[in-house]
């Protein structure tokens, strides 16, 4: 066990209200590419930049192109939870971890057994008809061709994910703020803290055990009590 992992284990042992705040780096060990790493989506070449395709304006004006990209690059139906997801679910069962606040849309925290999960940017597992509100699952979206249409009314089916230009769900944000503000330990993992308003949530933390686990440098000037630059799954598996 590394020295940093030993320190992390001791901090977890001393805490009883841990909150985990995670980003794309949590899921890269499950084979889901992040957006901003060297080999992430933002560094690949497409007809339009990913930020443009994943905007509300683009979704409305070029839905066929949007759904082509969405199915090809954002859906990973065969991805499985990794060691990080598994350990966090275990800590929740032990009563140590109170909540997971995630920027990810893949549902892997729930697949690993986590119950109290705030999905700031939505989930690929939820899709709704924009006309009648009928619910559709991930399997429907995977097998629909072109622009997905509701079987009941023919309306367009939209993924319940937050696109650029769209606001985050207020209730989800409020719950995340409440958990973070009450935490005695906050673990930030797999995020460069570049995406706002989600990244701004960490400012509500008032405790004295702030841990940062991320392979790359983080944009925010965090006064973290422990910084670990090893892979997050590998790190959490040791505690």
PDB file of C-alpha atoms in Angstrom, residues 7-220:
ATOM      1  CA  UNK A   7      -3.165   8.281   4.826  1.00  0.00           C
ATOM      2  CA  UNK A   8      -6.435   8.123   2.877  1.00  0.00           C
ATOM      3  CA  UNK A   9      -7.436   4.936   4.718  1.00  0.00           C
ATOM      4  CA  UNK A  10      -6.768   6.611   8.066  1.00  0.00           C
ATOM      5  CA  UNK A  11      -8.831   9.660   7.081  1.00  0.00           C
ATOM      6  CA  UNK A  12     -11.733   7.423   6.035  1.00  0.00           C
ATOM      7  CA  UNK A  13     -11.489   5.552   9.345  1.00  0.00           C
ATOM      8  CA  UNK A  14     -11.791   8.837  11.250  1.00  0.00           C
ATOM      9  CA  UNK A  15     -14.812  10.042   9.246  1.00  0.00           C
ATOM     10  CA  UNK A  16     -18.483   9.153   9.404  1.00  0.00           C
ATOM     11  CA  UNK A  17     -20.023  11.579   6.888  1.00  0.00           C
ATOM     12  CA  UNK A  18     -18.063  11.197   3.657  1.00  0.00           C
ATOM     13  CA  UNK A  19     -19.244  12.628   0.350  1.00  0.00           C
ATOM     14  CA  UNK A  20     -17.654  11.735  -2.972  1.00  0.00           C
ATOM     15  CA  UNK A  21     -17.644  14.229  -5.839  1.00  0.00           C
ATOM     16  CA  UNK A  22     -16.594  12.615  -9.126  1.00  0.00           C
ATOM     17  CA  UNK A  23     -16.110  13.261 -12.816  1.00  0.00           C
ATOM     18  CA  UNK A  24     -15.216  11.462 -16.028  1.00  0.00           C
ATOM     19  CA  UNK A  25     -11.949  10.066 -14.650  1.00  0.00           C
ATOM     20  CA  UNK A  26     -13.944   7.744 -12.410  1.00  0.00           C
ATOM     21  CA  UNK A  27     -15.285   5.923 -15.477  1.00  0.00           C
ATOM     22  CA  UNK A  28     -12.169   5.837 -17.679  1.00  0.00           C
ATOM     23  CA  UNK A  29     -11.048   2.658 -15.909  1.00  0.00           C
ATOM     24  CA  UNK A  30     -14.338   1.139 -17.108  1.00  0.00           C
ATOM     25  CA  UNK A  31     -13.370   1.932 -20.706  1.00  0.00           C
ATOM     26  CA  UNK A  32     -15.443   5.093 -21.083  1.00  0.00           C
ATOM     27  CA  UNK A  33     -13.289   7.904 -22.577  1.00  0.00           C
ATOM     28  CA  UNK A  34     -13.345  11.290 -20.919  1.00  0.00           C
ATOM     29  CA  UNK A  35     -13.648  14.533 -22.870  1.00  0.00           C
ATOM     30  CA  UNK A  36     -10.529  16.430 -21.942  1.00  0.00           C
ATOM     31  CA  UNK A  37      -7.667  13.956 -21.588  1.00  0.00           C
ATOM     32  CA  UNK A  38      -5.049  13.569 -24.325  1.00  0.00           C
ATOM     33  CA  UNK A  39      -7.035  10.812 -26.037  1.00  0.00           C
ATOM     34  CA  UNK A  40     -10.466  12.065 -24.986  1.00  0.00           C
ATOM     35  CA  UNK A  41     -13.308  13.127 -27.267  1.00  0.00           C
ATOM     36  CA  UNK A  42     -12.183  16.743 -27.391  1.00  0.00           C
ATOM     37  CA  UNK A  43      -8.948  15.714 -29.099  1.00  0.00           C
ATOM     38  CA  UNK A  44     -10.577  13.720 -31.882  1.00  0.00           C
ATOM     39  CA  UNK A  45     -11.625  15.175 -35.206  1.00  0.00           C
ATOM     40  CA  UNK A  46     -15.283  15.462 -36.182  1.00  0.00           C
ATOM     41  CA  UNK A  47     -17.246  17.587 -38.605  1.00  0.00           C
ATOM     42  CA  UNK A  48     -18.274  19.672 -35.583  1.00  0.00           C
ATOM     43  CA  UNK A  49     -16.572  20.025 -32.184  1.00  0.00           C
ATOM     44  CA  UNK A  50     -18.168  17.877 -29.443  1.00  0.00           C
ATOM     45  CA  UNK A  51     -19.132  21.037 -27.513  1.00  0.00           C
ATOM     46  CA  UNK A  52     -21.151  22.171 -30.527  1.00  0.00           C
ATOM     47  CA  UNK A  53     -22.822  18.809 -31.140  1.00  0.00           C
ATOM     48  CA  UNK A  54     -23.732  18.438 -27.473  1.00  0.00           C
ATOM     49  CA  UNK A  55     -25.443  21.823 -27.276  1.00  0.00           C
ATOM     50  CA  UNK A  56     -29.166  22.463 -27.060  1.00  0.00           C
ATOM     51  CA  UNK A  57     -29.021  24.598 -30.199  1.00  0.00           C
ATOM     52  CA  UNK A  58     -27.413  21.804 -32.225  1.00  0.00           C
ATOM     53  CA  UNK A  59     -29.862  19.241 -30.803  1.00  0.00           C
ATOM     54  CA  UNK A  60     -32.762  21.363 -32.027  1.00  0.00           C
ATOM     55  CA  UNK A  61     -31.290  22.312 -35.417  1.00  0.00           C
ATOM     56  CA  UNK A  62     -29.504  19.096 -36.453  1.00  0.00           C
ATOM     57  CA  UNK A  63     -31.112  16.248 -34.477  1.00  0.00           C
ATOM     58  CA  UNK A  64     -30.012  13.512 -36.912  1.00  0.00           C
ATOM     59  CA  UNK A  65     -26.355  14.524 -36.532  1.00  0.00           C
ATOM     60  CA  UNK A  66     -26.770  14.872 -32.764  1.00  0.00           C
ATOM     61  CA  UNK A  67     -28.161  11.370 -32.315  1.00  0.00           C
ATOM     62  CA  UNK A  68     -25.511   9.830 -34.568  1.00  0.00           C
ATOM     63  CA  UNK A  69     -22.789  11.279 -32.354  1.00  0.00           C
ATOM     64  CA  UNK A  70     -24.699  10.574 -29.142  1.00  0.00           C
ATOM     65  CA  UNK A  71     -25.135   6.861 -29.881  1.00  0.00           C
ATOM     66  CA  UNK A  72     -21.581   6.423 -31.147  1.00  0.00           C
ATOM     67  CA  UNK A  73     -19.708   8.351 -28.446  1.00  0.00           C
ATOM     68  CA  UNK A  74     -21.798   8.738 -25.311  1.00  0.00           C
ATOM     69  CA  UNK A  75     -23.432   5.344 -24.948  1.00  0.00           C
ATOM     70  CA  UNK A  76     -21.356   2.508 -23.485  1.00  0.00           C
ATOM     71  CA  UNK A  77     -23.852  -0.277 -22.729  1.00  0.00           C
ATOM     72  CA  UNK A  78     -21.171  -2.895 -22.065  1.00  0.00           C
ATOM     73  CA  UNK A  79     -19.166  -0.837 -19.549  1.00  0.00           C
ATOM     74  CA  UNK A  80     -18.975  -2.337 -16.064  1.00  0.00           C
ATOM     75  CA  UNK A  81     -18.314  -0.679 -12.703  1.00  0.00           C
ATOM     76  CA  UNK A  82     -14.627  -0.576 -11.785  1.00  0.00           C
ATOM     77  CA  UNK A  83     -12.836  -0.761  -8.433  1.00  0.00           C
ATOM     78  CA  UNK A  84     -13.670   2.874  -7.632  1.00  0.00           C
ATOM     79  CA  UNK A  85     -17.421   2.380  -8.101  1.00  0.00           C
ATOM     80  CA  UNK A  86     -17.321  -0.857  -6.101  1.00  0.00           C
ATOM     81  CA  UNK A  87     -15.408   0.652  -3.154  1.00  0.00           C
ATOM     82  CA  UNK A  88     -17.697   3.680  -2.960  1.00  0.00           C
ATOM     83  CA  UNK A  89     -20.768   1.435  -2.856  1.00  0.00           C
ATOM     84  CA  UNK A  90     -19.075  -0.611  -0.115  1.00  0.00           C
ATOM     85  CA  UNK A  91     -18.352   2.521   1.947  1.00  0.00           C
ATOM     86  CA  UNK A  92     -22.010   3.517   1.616  1.00  0.00           C
ATOM     87  CA  UNK A  93     -23.148   0.114   2.898  1.00  0.00           C
ATOM     88  CA  UNK A  94     -20.797   0.561   5.867  1.00  0.00           C
ATOM     89  CA  UNK A  95     -22.490   3.867   6.674  1.00  0.00           C
ATOM     90  CA  UNK A  96     -19.309   5.873   6.035  1.00  0.00           C
ATOM     91  CA  UNK A  97     -20.234   7.380   2.680  1.00  0.00           C
ATOM     92  CA  UNK A  98     -23.466   9.349   2.665  1.00  0.00           C
ATOM     93  CA  UNK A  99     -23.682  10.367  -0.992  1.00  0.00           C
ATOM     94  CA  UNK A 100     -22.067  10.346  -4.419  1.00  0.00           C
ATOM     95  CA  UNK A 101     -22.279  13.537  -6.444  1.00  0.00           C
ATOM     96  CA  UNK A 102     -21.320  12.778 -10.045  1.00  0.00           C
ATOM     97  CA  UNK A 103     -20.910  14.646 -13.300  1.00  0.00           C
ATOM     98  CA  UNK A 104     -21.108  11.315 -15.164  1.00  0.00           C
ATOM     99  CA  UNK A 105     -24.159  10.128 -17.066  1.00  0.00           C
ATOM    100  CA  UNK A 106     -23.298   6.413 -17.349  1.00  0.00           C
ATOM    101  CA  UNK A 107     -25.127   5.021 -14.292  1.00  0.00           C
ATOM    102  CA  UNK A 108     -22.125   2.952 -13.166  1.00  0.00           C
ATOM    103  CA  UNK A 109     -22.359   4.093  -9.538  1.00  0.00           C
ATOM    104  CA  UNK A 110     -25.869   2.655  -9.312  1.00  0.00           C
ATOM    105  CA  UNK A 111     -24.784  -0.484 -11.167  1.00  0.00           C
ATOM    106  CA  UNK A 112     -22.144  -1.012  -8.473  1.00  0.00           C
ATOM    107  CA  UNK A 113     -24.767  -0.710  -5.732  1.00  0.00           C
ATOM    108  CA  UNK A 114     -24.613   2.958  -4.691  1.00  0.00           C
ATOM    109  CA  UNK A 115     -28.034   4.237  -3.651  1.00  0.00           C
ATOM    110  CA  UNK A 116     -27.678   7.926  -2.849  1.00  0.00           C
ATOM    111  CA  UNK A 117     -26.384   9.285  -6.157  1.00  0.00           C
ATOM    112  CA  UNK A 118     -26.869  12.835  -7.404  1.00  0.00           C
ATOM    113  CA  UNK A 119     -26.429  12.864 -11.192  1.00  0.00           C
ATOM    114  CA  UNK A 120     -25.699  16.523 -11.935  1.00  0.00           C
ATOM    115  CA  UNK A 121     -25.689  16.038 -15.705  1.00  0.00           C
ATOM    116  CA  UNK A 122     -28.462  13.441 -15.971  1.00  0.00           C
ATOM    117  CA  UNK A 123     -28.315   9.842 -17.168  1.00  0.00           C
ATOM    118  CA  UNK A 124     -28.255   7.936 -20.457  1.00  0.00           C
ATOM    119  CA  UNK A 125     -30.568   5.408 -18.806  1.00  0.00           C
ATOM    120  CA  UNK A 126     -33.478   7.872 -18.780  1.00  0.00           C
ATOM    121  CA  UNK A 127     -35.114   9.117 -21.957  1.00  0.00           C
ATOM    122  CA  UNK A 128     -38.431  10.919 -22.339  1.00  0.00           C
ATOM    123  CA  UNK A 129     -40.842  11.771 -25.116  1.00  0.00           C
ATOM    124  CA  UNK A 130     -40.809  15.558 -25.437  1.00  0.00           C
ATOM    125  CA  UNK A 131     -44.499  15.480 -26.348  1.00  0.00           C
ATOM    126  CA  UNK A 132     -46.263  13.065 -23.978  1.00  0.00           C
ATOM    127  CA  UNK A 133     -43.540  12.376 -21.418  1.00  0.00           C
ATOM    128  CA  UNK A 134     -43.448   8.592 -21.881  1.00  0.00           C
ATOM    129  CA  UNK A 135     -40.299   7.016 -20.410  1.00  0.00           C
ATOM    130  CA  UNK A 136     -37.801   5.024 -22.491  1.00  0.00           C
ATOM    131  CA  UNK A 137     -34.716   3.132 -21.317  1.00  0.00           C
ATOM    132  CA  UNK A 138     -31.185   2.853 -22.687  1.00  0.00           C
ATOM    133  CA  UNK A 139     -32.036  -0.207 -24.750  1.00  0.00           C
ATOM    134  CA  UNK A 140     -34.660   1.752 -26.670  1.00  0.00           C
ATOM    135  CA  UNK A 141     -32.159   4.473 -27.507  1.00  0.00           C
ATOM    136  CA  UNK A 142     -29.536   1.961 -28.623  1.00  0.00           C
ATOM    137  CA  UNK A 143     -31.862   0.297 -31.098  1.00  0.00           C
ATOM    138  CA  UNK A 144     -33.777   3.319 -32.375  1.00  0.00           C
ATOM    139  CA  UNK A 145     -32.725   4.537 -35.814  1.00  0.00           C
ATOM    140  CA  UNK A 146     -32.193   8.173 -36.717  1.00  0.00           C
ATOM    141  CA  UNK A 147     -34.144  10.546 -34.497  1.00  0.00           C
ATOM    142  CA  UNK A 148     -35.921   8.355 -31.895  1.00  0.00           C
ATOM    143  CA  UNK A 149     -39.694   8.667 -31.894  1.00  0.00           C
ATOM    144  CA  UNK A 150     -42.266   7.802 -29.257  1.00  0.00           C
ATOM    145  CA  UNK A 151     -44.243   4.639 -29.938  1.00  0.00           C
ATOM    146  CA  UNK A 152     -47.362   6.227 -28.425  1.00  0.00           C
ATOM    147  CA  UNK A 153     -47.520   9.684 -29.988  1.00  0.00           C
ATOM    148  CA  UNK A 154     -44.623  10.013 -32.430  1.00  0.00           C
ATOM    149  CA  UNK A 155     -42.943  12.777 -30.428  1.00  0.00           C
ATOM    150  CA  UNK A 156     -39.168  13.046 -30.309  1.00  0.00           C
ATOM    151  CA  UNK A 157     -37.505  11.132 -27.482  1.00  0.00           C
ATOM    152  CA  UNK A 158     -34.821  13.171 -25.694  1.00  0.00           C
ATOM    153  CA  UNK A 159     -32.080  11.749 -23.456  1.00  0.00           C
ATOM    154  CA  UNK A 160     -32.331  13.018 -19.881  1.00  0.00           C
ATOM    155  CA  UNK A 161     -28.832  14.485 -20.046  1.00  0.00           C
ATOM    156  CA  UNK A 162     -27.880  18.127 -19.563  1.00  0.00           C
ATOM    157  CA  UNK A 163     -26.631  19.605 -22.824  1.00  0.00           C
ATOM    158  CA  UNK A 164     -24.542  22.746 -23.194  1.00  0.00           C
ATOM    159  CA  UNK A 165     -26.833  25.796 -22.854  1.00  0.00           C
ATOM    160  CA  UNK A 166     -29.192  23.862 -20.575  1.00  0.00           C
ATOM    161  CA  UNK A 167     -29.480  24.395 -16.838  1.00  0.00           C
ATOM    162  CA  UNK A 168     -28.816  21.789 -14.176  1.00  0.00           C
ATOM    163  CA  UNK A 169     -31.740  20.364 -12.225  1.00  0.00           C
ATOM    164  CA  UNK A 170     -32.324  22.667  -9.248  1.00  0.00           C
ATOM    165  CA  UNK A 171     -33.479  19.926  -6.861  1.00  0.00           C
ATOM    166  CA  UNK A 172     -30.434  17.765  -7.631  1.00  0.00           C
ATOM    167  CA  UNK A 173     -28.132  20.745  -7.077  1.00  0.00           C
ATOM    168  CA  UNK A 174     -29.776  21.583  -3.760  1.00  0.00           C
ATOM    169  CA  UNK A 175     -29.421  18.008  -2.519  1.00  0.00           C
ATOM    170  CA  UNK A 176     -25.752  17.949  -3.558  1.00  0.00           C
ATOM    171  CA  UNK A 177     -25.106  21.238  -1.761  1.00  0.00           C
ATOM    172  CA  UNK A 178     -26.748  19.935   1.402  1.00  0.00           C
ATOM    173  CA  UNK A 179     -24.650  16.771   1.461  1.00  0.00           C
ATOM    174  CA  UNK A 180     -21.375  18.555   0.684  1.00  0.00           C
ATOM    175  CA  UNK A 181     -21.964  21.278   3.270  1.00  0.00           C
ATOM    176  CA  UNK A 182     -22.629  18.667   5.976  1.00  0.00           C
ATOM    177  CA  UNK A 183     -19.718  16.353   5.095  1.00  0.00           C
ATOM    178  CA  UNK A 184     -16.791  15.839   7.472  1.00  0.00           C
ATOM    179  CA  UNK A 185     -14.733  14.445   4.570  1.00  0.00           C
ATOM    180  CA  UNK A 186     -14.969  15.276   0.874  1.00  0.00           C
ATOM    181  CA  UNK A 187     -13.239  13.105  -1.710  1.00  0.00           C
ATOM    182  CA  UNK A 188     -12.940  14.675  -5.163  1.00  0.00           C
ATOM    183  CA  UNK A 189     -12.010  12.164  -7.841  1.00  0.00           C
ATOM    184  CA  UNK A 190     -11.536  11.970 -11.587  1.00  0.00           C
ATOM    185  CA  UNK A 191     -12.390  15.567 -12.394  1.00  0.00           C
ATOM    186  CA  UNK A 192     -10.365  18.574 -13.499  1.00  0.00           C
ATOM    187  CA  UNK A 193     -12.996  20.876 -11.935  1.00  0.00           C
ATOM    188  CA  UNK A 194     -13.377  22.766 -15.212  1.00  0.00           C
ATOM    189  CA  UNK A 195     -17.122  22.298 -15.704  1.00  0.00           C
ATOM    190  CA  UNK A 196     -19.343  24.858 -13.997  1.00  0.00           C
ATOM    191  CA  UNK A 197     -21.686  25.174 -12.224  1.00  0.00           C
ATOM    192  CA  UNK A 198     -20.971  21.616 -11.030  1.00  0.00           C
ATOM    193  CA  UNK A 199     -17.373  22.344 -10.026  1.00  0.00           C
ATOM    194  CA  UNK A 200     -18.515  25.274  -7.883  1.00  0.00           C
ATOM    195  CA  UNK A 201     -20.298  22.883  -5.512  1.00  0.00           C
ATOM    196  CA  UNK A 202     -17.071  22.003  -3.701  1.00  0.00           C
ATOM    197  CA  UNK A 203     -16.971  25.522  -2.264  1.00  0.00           C
ATOM    198  CA  UNK A 204     -19.788  24.505   0.063  1.00  0.00           C
ATOM    199  CA  UNK A 205     -17.498  22.053   1.881  1.00  0.00           C
ATOM    200  CA  UNK A 206     -16.669  23.240   5.408  1.00  0.00           C
ATOM    201  CA  UNK A 207     -14.737  20.245   6.772  1.00  0.00           C
ATOM    202  CA  UNK A 208     -11.011  19.703   7.240  1.00  0.00           C
ATOM    203  CA  UNK A 209     -10.470  16.493   5.281  1.00  0.00           C
ATOM    204  CA  UNK A 210     -10.432  17.428   1.598  1.00  0.00           C
ATOM    205  CA  UNK A 211      -8.939  14.749  -0.654  1.00  0.00           C
ATOM    206  CA  UNK A 212      -8.169  15.116  -4.342  1.00  0.00           C
ATOM    207  CA  UNK A 213      -7.558  12.024  -6.498  1.00  0.00           C
ATOM    208  CA  UNK A 214      -6.853  12.867 -10.136  1.00  0.00           C
ATOM    209  CA  UNK A 215      -4.151  11.849 -12.593  1.00  0.00           C
ATOM    210  CA  UNK A 216      -3.913  15.295 -14.200  1.00  0.00           C
ATOM    211  CA  UNK A 217      -3.475  18.743 -12.700  1.00  0.00           C
ATOM    212  CA  UNK A 218      -6.647  20.408 -11.484  1.00  0.00           C
ATOM    213  CA  UNK A 219      -7.653  23.879 -12.621  1.00  0.00           C
ATOM    214  CA  UNK A 220      -9.073  25.071  -9.331  1.00  0.00           C
TER     215      UNK A 220
END
